[in-house]
Amino acid sequence: MQVNRIFCIGKNYADHVAELAHLGHQADGECVVFMKPASAIVPEGQPIPLPRNRGSVHYEAELVVLLTGGGRNVPLKEALGCVAGMTLGLDLTLRELQTELKNKGKPWEIAKSYDGSAALGDFRPYLEQDLQKLEFTLRVNGELRQHGRTRDMLYPVARQIHILSQSWALQPGDVIFTGTPKGVGPLAPGDELVLAGDGIGSFSWKCKQERK
Ligand code: ZN
């Protein structure tokens, strides 16, 4: 299934909300919804571009789900029936730029939704595994940086689908980046990233500085 729209949920793990609070980002207990264009996708094996002169690119390891559709106002109890597949991905973020935009009360797009801002593994079929009992890790150059346990989500996947469907008629190929746990940090040229999860798979990328 071709990826259609990319929805992203922010502030969905309490430990990550706490670490961002040090940067002055507000912790109000509510998740954030934003989008990336399909052109943001970096498939496995393609280099993750590090833009020049825009500050650091932070990785955010996330469980990603693929939807069969669902339309508008999906009831909470039916929400998981909309899930077709799952994988892991990286919500890549120009962190200093994002902080600056947030502090000015401006939209985030240029910090969160630029081309190359969504590393995305291949989808595996969703076979009704419990999406709130998954674990995933991100290693950078072999070093463990993030360890997510989806039971720690403030907004479980079903609730995310329910919430998104109140604003969008969900379509086949829509995907959701479901938020990141603590441990986010900056990337450097040449960094090798491996995202892995039991029953989800293992996916790798390498970072490359963008040309001048
Ligand atoms: Zn994120």
PDB file of C-alpha atoms and ligand atoms in Angstrom:
ATOM      1  CA  MET A   1       0.000   0.000   0.000  1.00  0.00           C
ATOM      2  CA  GLN A   2       1.325   3.417  -1.008  1.00  0.00           C
ATOM      3  CA  VAL A   3       1.788   5.886   1.862  1.00  0.00           C
ATOM      4  CA  ASN A   4      -0.836   8.604   1.662  1.00  0.00           C
ATOM      5  CA  ARG A   5      -0.678  11.124   4.527  1.00  0.00           C
ATOM      6  CA  ILE A   6       1.709  11.102   7.474  1.00  0.00           C
ATOM      7  CA  PHE A   7       0.200  12.073  10.809  1.00  0.00           C
ATOM      8  CA  CYS A   8       2.481  12.497  13.806  1.00  0.00           C
ATOM      9  CA  ILE A   9       1.630  12.468  17.477  1.00  0.00           C
ATOM     10  CA  GLY A  10       3.866  14.500  19.766  1.00  0.00           C
ATOM     11  CA  LYS A  11       4.203  14.497  23.548  1.00  0.00           C
ATOM     12  CA  ASN A  12       2.957  10.931  23.912  1.00  0.00           C
ATOM     13  CA  TYR A  13       5.486   9.535  26.410  1.00  0.00           C
ATOM     14  CA  ALA A  14       5.760  11.265  29.776  1.00  0.00           C
ATOM     15  CA  ASP A  15       9.533  10.689  30.054  1.00  0.00           C
ATOM     16  CA  HIS A  16      10.132  12.459  26.717  1.00  0.00           C
ATOM     17  CA  VAL A  17       7.807  15.349  27.610  1.00  0.00           C
ATOM     18  CA  ALA A  18       9.914  15.781  30.755  1.00  0.00           C
ATOM     19  CA  GLU A  19      13.214  15.871  28.862  1.00  0.00           C
ATOM     20  CA  LEU A  20      11.862  18.489  26.422  1.00  0.00           C
ATOM     21  CA  ALA A  21      10.609  20.605  29.323  1.00  0.00           C
ATOM     22  CA  HIS A  22      14.295  21.414  29.936  1.00  0.00           C
ATOM     23  CA  LEU A  23      14.290  23.169  26.545  1.00  0.00           C
ATOM     24  CA  GLY A  24      11.332  25.256  27.634  1.00  0.00           C
ATOM     25  CA  HIS A  25       8.725  23.185  25.733  1.00  0.00           C
ATOM     26  CA  GLN A  26       5.433  23.218  27.583  1.00  0.00           C
ATOM     27  CA  ALA A  27       4.262  20.033  29.329  1.00  0.00           C
ATOM     28  CA  ASP A  28       0.482  20.389  29.500  1.00  0.00           C
ATOM     29  CA  GLY A  29      -0.548  16.709  29.404  1.00  0.00           C
ATOM     30  CA  GLU A  30      -2.053  16.959  25.921  1.00  0.00           C
ATOM     31  CA  CYS A  31      -0.679  15.291  22.822  1.00  0.00           C
ATOM     32  CA  VAL A  32       0.178  17.338  19.750  1.00  0.00           C
ATOM     33  CA  VAL A  33      -0.870  16.468  16.190  1.00  0.00           C
ATOM     34  CA  PHE A  34       1.128  17.515  13.142  1.00  0.00           C
ATOM     35  CA  MET A  35       1.754  16.231   9.626  1.00  0.00           C
ATOM     36  CA  LYS A  36       4.610  15.562   7.254  1.00  0.00           C
ATOM     37  CA  PRO A  37       4.311  15.292   3.465  1.00  0.00           C
ATOM     38  CA  ALA A  38       4.902  11.909   1.786  1.00  0.00           C
ATOM     39  CA  SER A  39       8.035  13.494   0.273  1.00  0.00           C
ATOM     40  CA  ALA A  40       9.534  13.517   3.787  1.00  0.00           C
ATOM     41  CA  ILE A  41       9.996   9.725   3.689  1.00  0.00           C
ATOM     42  CA  VAL A  42      13.498   8.239   3.745  1.00  0.00           C
ATOM     43  CA  PRO A  43      13.162   4.489   3.051  1.00  0.00           C
ATOM     44  CA  GLU A  44      15.583   2.063   4.665  1.00  0.00           C
ATOM     45  CA  GLY A  45      18.972   2.147   2.965  1.00  0.00           C
ATOM     46  CA  GLN A  46      18.677   5.757   1.770  1.00  0.00           C
ATOM     47  CA  PRO A  47      20.841   8.363   3.537  1.00  0.00           C
ATOM     48  CA  ILE A  48      19.202  10.538   6.192  1.00  0.00           C
ATOM     49  CA  PRO A  49      19.965  14.105   5.047  1.00  0.00           C
ATOM     50  CA  LEU A  50      21.408  16.520   7.615  1.00  0.00           C
ATOM     51  CA  PRO A  51      20.581  20.050   6.392  1.00  0.00           C
ATOM     52  CA  ARG A  52      23.426  22.585   6.626  1.00  0.00           C
ATOM     53  CA  ASN A  53      23.331  25.645   8.850  1.00  0.00           C
ATOM     54  CA  ARG A  54      19.964  24.847  10.430  1.00  0.00           C
ATOM     55  CA  GLY A  55      21.131  23.553  13.794  1.00  0.00           C
ATOM     56  CA  SER A  56      21.035  19.966  14.981  1.00  0.00           C
ATOM     57  CA  VAL A  57      18.808  17.204  13.634  1.00  0.00           C
ATOM     58  CA  HIS A  58      17.420  15.122  16.497  1.00  0.00           C
ATOM     59  CA  TYR A  59      16.282  11.529  16.067  1.00  0.00           C
ATOM     60  CA  GLU A  60      12.955  10.417  17.577  1.00  0.00           C
ATOM     61  CA  ALA A  61      12.378   6.650  17.358  1.00  0.00           C
ATOM     62  CA  GLU A  62       8.694   5.777  17.003  1.00  0.00           C
ATOM     63  CA  LEU A  63       6.267   2.942  16.377  1.00  0.00           C
ATOM     64  CA  VAL A  64       4.476   3.690  13.087  1.00  0.00           C
ATOM     65  CA  VAL A  65       1.146   2.219  12.014  1.00  0.00           C
ATOM     66  CA  LEU A  66      -0.391   2.004   8.543  1.00  0.00           C
ATOM     67  CA  LEU A  67      -4.165   2.412   8.168  1.00  0.00           C
ATOM     68  CA  THR A  68      -6.635   0.733   5.824  1.00  0.00           C
ATOM     69  CA  GLY A  69      -8.833   3.815   6.038  1.00  0.00           C
ATOM     70  CA  GLY A  70     -11.693   4.300   8.465  1.00  0.00           C
ATOM     71  CA  GLY A  71     -13.271   7.590   7.465  1.00  0.00           C
ATOM     72  CA  ARG A  72     -14.502  10.217   9.859  1.00  0.00           C
ATOM     73  CA  ASN A  73     -15.331   9.809  13.558  1.00  0.00           C
ATOM     74  CA  VAL A  74     -14.022   6.272  14.070  1.00  0.00           C
ATOM     75  CA  PRO A  75     -15.386   4.955  17.394  1.00  0.00           C
ATOM     76  CA  LEU A  76     -12.678   4.117  19.909  1.00  0.00           C
ATOM     77  CA  LYS A  77     -13.738   0.456  20.027  1.00  0.00           C
ATOM     78  CA  GLU A  78     -13.435   0.066  16.255  1.00  0.00           C
ATOM     79  CA  ALA A  79     -10.205   2.005  15.863  1.00  0.00           C
ATOM     80  CA  LEU A  80      -7.768  -0.916  15.785  1.00  0.00           C
ATOM     81  CA  GLY A  81      -9.813  -2.449  12.954  1.00  0.00           C
ATOM     82  CA  CYS A  82      -8.331   0.335  10.784  1.00  0.00           C
ATOM     83  CA  VAL A  83      -4.733  -0.849  11.276  1.00  0.00           C
ATOM     84  CA  ALA A  84      -3.179  -2.709   8.319  1.00  0.00           C
ATOM     85  CA  GLY A  85       0.506  -2.704   9.195  1.00  0.00           C
ATOM     86  CA  MET A  86       3.190  -1.578  11.553  1.00  0.00           C
ATOM     87  CA  THR A  87       6.841  -0.643  11.434  1.00  0.00           C
ATOM     88  CA  LEU A  88       9.378   1.658  13.079  1.00  0.00           C
ATOM     89  CA  GLY A  89      10.422   5.100  11.962  1.00  0.00           C
ATOM     90  CA  LEU A  90      12.329   8.226  12.923  1.00  0.00           C
ATOM     91  CA  ASP A  91      10.599  11.568  13.291  1.00  0.00           C
ATOM     92  CA  LEU A  92      13.594  13.764  12.442  1.00  0.00           C
ATOM     93  CA  THR A  93      13.493  17.231  13.935  1.00  0.00           C
ATOM     94  CA  LEU A  94      15.578  20.385  13.544  1.00  0.00           C
ATOM     95  CA  ARG A  95      15.539  20.899  17.299  1.00  0.00           C
ATOM     96  CA  GLU A  96      16.949  24.409  17.744  1.00  0.00           C
ATOM     97  CA  LEU A  97      14.752  25.683  14.921  1.00  0.00           C
ATOM     98  CA  GLN A  98      11.706  23.980  16.481  1.00  0.00           C
ATOM     99  CA  THR A  99      12.448  25.520  19.885  1.00  0.00           C
ATOM    100  CA  GLU A 100      12.839  28.955  18.287  1.00  0.00           C
ATOM    101  CA  LEU A 101       9.560  28.612  16.359  1.00  0.00           C
ATOM    102  CA  LYS A 102       7.690  27.340  19.429  1.00  0.00           C
ATOM    103  CA  ASN A 103       8.959  30.209  21.545  1.00  0.00           C
ATOM    104  CA  LYS A 104       7.731  32.663  18.905  1.00  0.00           C
ATOM    105  CA  GLY A 105       4.347  30.888  18.712  1.00  0.00           C
ATOM    106  CA  LYS A 106       4.937  30.008  15.040  1.00  0.00           C
ATOM    107  CA  PRO A 107       4.090  26.758  13.185  1.00  0.00           C
ATOM    108  CA  TRP A 108       6.712  23.995  13.122  1.00  0.00           C
ATOM    109  CA  GLU A 109       6.685  22.879   9.514  1.00  0.00           C
ATOM    110  CA  ILE A 110      10.200  23.878   8.512  1.00  0.00           C
ATOM    111  CA  ALA A 111      11.617  22.133  11.611  1.00  0.00           C
ATOM    112  CA  LYS A 112       9.519  18.946  11.427  1.00  0.00           C
ATOM    113  CA  SER A 113       8.166  18.455   7.905  1.00  0.00           C
ATOM    114  CA  TYR A 114      11.055  19.110   5.526  1.00  0.00           C
ATOM    115  CA  ASP A 115      11.933  16.554   2.839  1.00  0.00           C
ATOM    116  CA  GLY A 116      13.935  13.794   4.494  1.00  0.00           C
ATOM    117  CA  SER A 117      12.366  14.269   7.935  1.00  0.00           C
ATOM    118  CA  ALA A 118      10.666  10.854   8.159  1.00  0.00           C
ATOM    119  CA  ALA A 119      12.822   7.711   8.077  1.00  0.00           C
ATOM    120  CA  LEU A 120      10.381   4.845   7.574  1.00  0.00           C
ATOM    121  CA  GLY A 121      10.918   1.079   7.672  1.00  0.00           C
ATOM    122  CA  ASP A 122       8.968  -1.394   5.534  1.00  0.00           C
ATOM    123  CA  PHE A 123       5.563  -2.222   6.955  1.00  0.00           C
ATOM    124  CA  ARG A 124       4.847  -5.647   8.400  1.00  0.00           C
ATOM    125  CA  PRO A 125       1.244  -6.886   8.403  1.00  0.00           C
ATOM    126  CA  TYR A 126      -0.675  -6.147  11.575  1.00  0.00           C
ATOM    127  CA  LEU A 127      -1.925  -9.478  12.923  1.00  0.00           C
ATOM    128  CA  GLU A 128      -3.818  -8.102  15.916  1.00  0.00           C
ATOM    129  CA  GLN A 129      -0.757  -8.109  18.146  1.00  0.00           C
ATOM    130  CA  ASP A 130      -1.272  -5.969  21.241  1.00  0.00           C
ATOM    131  CA  LEU A 131       0.105  -2.626  20.052  1.00  0.00           C
ATOM    132  CA  GLN A 132       0.448  -1.466  23.648  1.00  0.00           C
ATOM    133  CA  LYS A 133       2.783  -4.320  24.571  1.00  0.00           C
ATOM    134  CA  LEU A 134       5.588  -3.700  22.080  1.00  0.00           C
ATOM    135  CA  GLU A 135       9.170  -2.701  22.764  1.00  0.00           C
ATOM    136  CA  PHE A 136      11.623  -1.069  20.391  1.00  0.00           C
ATOM    137  CA  THR A 137      15.150   0.253  20.551  1.00  0.00           C
ATOM    138  CA  LEU A 138      17.274   2.755  18.679  1.00  0.00           C
ATOM    139  CA  ARG A 139      21.027   2.272  18.531  1.00  0.00           C
ATOM    140  CA  VAL A 140      23.320   4.966  17.141  1.00  0.00           C
ATOM    141  CA  ASN A 141      26.765   3.626  16.158  1.00  0.00           C
ATOM    142  CA  GLY A 142      25.978   0.550  18.246  1.00  0.00           C
ATOM    143  CA  GLU A 143      25.112   2.506  21.401  1.00  0.00           C
ATOM    144  CA  LEU A 144      21.627   2.197  22.904  1.00  0.00           C
ATOM    145  CA  ARG A 145      19.933   5.609  22.851  1.00  0.00           C
ATOM    146  CA  GLN A 146      16.202   4.936  23.102  1.00  0.00           C
ATOM    147  CA  HIS A 147      14.147   2.061  24.496  1.00  0.00           C
ATOM    148  CA  GLY A 148      10.426   2.477  23.968  1.00  0.00           C
ATOM    149  CA  ARG A 149       7.710   0.492  25.698  1.00  0.00           C
ATOM    150  CA  THR A 150       4.379   1.219  24.090  1.00  0.00           C
ATOM    151  CA  ARG A 151       2.520   0.567  27.331  1.00  0.00           C
ATOM    152  CA  ASP A 152       3.955   3.937  28.431  1.00  0.00           C
ATOM    153  CA  MET A 153       2.034   5.863  25.753  1.00  0.00           C
ATOM    154  CA  LEU A 154      -0.206   8.575  27.185  1.00  0.00           C
ATOM    155  CA  TYR A 155      -2.471   8.200  24.147  1.00  0.00           C
ATOM    156  CA  PRO A 156      -2.666   4.551  22.989  1.00  0.00           C
ATOM    157  CA  VAL A 157      -2.851   3.888  19.234  1.00  0.00           C
ATOM    158  CA  ALA A 158      -6.634   3.319  19.250  1.00  0.00           C
ATOM    159  CA  ARG A 159      -7.168   6.690  20.882  1.00  0.00           C
ATOM    160  CA  GLN A 160      -4.844   8.376  18.385  1.00  0.00           C
ATOM    161  CA  ILE A 161      -6.920   6.974  15.491  1.00  0.00           C
ATOM    162  CA  HIS A 162     -10.125   8.100  17.196  1.00  0.00           C
ATOM    163  CA  ILE A 163      -8.739  11.623  17.742  1.00  0.00           C
ATOM    164  CA  LEU A 164      -7.335  12.000  14.203  1.00  0.00           C
ATOM    165  CA  SER A 165     -10.644  10.868  12.680  1.00  0.00           C
ATOM    166  CA  GLN A 166     -12.390  13.785  14.352  1.00  0.00           C
ATOM    167  CA  SER A 167     -10.494  16.109  12.008  1.00  0.00           C
ATOM    168  CA  TRP A 168      -9.719  13.950   8.961  1.00  0.00           C
ATOM    169  CA  ALA A 169     -11.607  11.213   7.097  1.00  0.00           C
ATOM    170  CA  LEU A 170      -8.968   8.513   7.415  1.00  0.00           C
ATOM    171  CA  GLN A 171      -7.920   7.041   4.073  1.00  0.00           C
ATOM    172  CA  PRO A 172      -6.091   3.890   2.972  1.00  0.00           C
ATOM    173  CA  GLY A 173      -2.341   4.480   3.202  1.00  0.00           C
ATOM    174  CA  ASP A 174      -2.516   7.063   5.973  1.00  0.00           C
ATOM    175  CA  VAL A 175       0.204   6.439   8.556  1.00  0.00           C
ATOM    176  CA  ILE A 176       0.716   7.562  12.126  1.00  0.00           C
ATOM    177  CA  PHE A 177       4.042   8.207  13.847  1.00  0.00           C
ATOM    178  CA  THR A 178       2.925   7.446  17.391  1.00  0.00           C
ATOM    179  CA  GLY A 179       5.381   9.491  19.465  1.00  0.00           C
ATOM    180  CA  THR A 180       8.816   8.997  20.961  1.00  0.00           C
ATOM    181  CA  PRO A 181      10.124   7.960  24.381  1.00  0.00           C
ATOM    182  CA  LYS A 182      12.996   9.721  26.141  1.00  0.00           C
ATOM    183  CA  GLY A 183      16.548   9.691  24.872  1.00  0.00           C
ATOM    184  CA  VAL A 184      16.294  11.932  21.810  1.00  0.00           C
ATOM    185  CA  GLY A 185      19.508  13.555  20.680  1.00  0.00           C
ATOM    186  CA  PRO A 186      21.500  15.057  17.802  1.00  0.00           C
ATOM    187  CA  LEU A 187      22.873  13.243  14.752  1.00  0.00           C
ATOM    188  CA  ALA A 188      26.223  13.701  13.023  1.00  0.00           C
ATOM    189  CA  PRO A 189      27.353  12.859   9.479  1.00  0.00           C
ATOM    190  CA  GLY A 190      28.269   9.179   9.215  1.00  0.00           C
ATOM    191  CA  ASP A 191      26.133   8.104  12.178  1.00  0.00           C
ATOM    192  CA  GLU A 192      24.616   4.661  11.709  1.00  0.00           C
ATOM    193  CA  LEU A 193      21.147   4.115  13.142  1.00  0.00           C
ATOM    194  CA  VAL A 194      19.479   0.776  13.810  1.00  0.00           C
ATOM    195  CA  LEU A 195      15.839   0.636  14.882  1.00  0.00           C
ATOM    196  CA  ALA A 196      14.629  -2.740  16.076  1.00  0.00           C
ATOM    197  CA  GLY A 197      11.554  -4.221  17.696  1.00  0.00           C
ATOM    198  CA  ASP A 198      10.442  -7.728  18.571  1.00  0.00           C
ATOM    199  CA  GLY A 199       7.986  -8.914  15.958  1.00  0.00           C
ATOM    200  CA  ILE A 200       8.407  -5.673  14.015  1.00  0.00           C
ATOM    201  CA  GLY A 201      11.841  -6.032  12.451  1.00  0.00           C
ATOM    202  CA  SER A 202      15.161  -4.263  12.257  1.00  0.00           C
ATOM    203  CA  PHE A 203      15.839  -1.258  10.049  1.00  0.00           C
ATOM    204  CA  SER A 204      18.982   0.789   9.454  1.00  0.00           C
ATOM    205  CA  TRP A 205      20.041   4.122   8.014  1.00  0.00           C
ATOM    206  CA  LYS A 206      23.177   6.234   7.723  1.00  0.00           C
ATOM    207  CA  CYS A 207      23.350  10.036   8.056  1.00  0.00           C
ATOM    208  CA  LYS A 208      24.810  12.250   5.388  1.00  0.00           C
ATOM    209  CA  GLN A 209      25.485  15.992   5.415  1.00  0.00           C
ATOM    210  CA  GLU A 210      23.539  17.754   2.671  1.00  0.00           C
ATOM    211  CA  ARG A 211      25.525  19.459  -0.075  1.00  0.00           C
ATOM    212  CA  LYS A 212      26.176  23.196   0.075  1.00  0.00           C
TER     213      LYS A 212
HETATM  214 ZN    ZN B   1       7.954  12.627  17.271  1.00  0.00          ZN
END
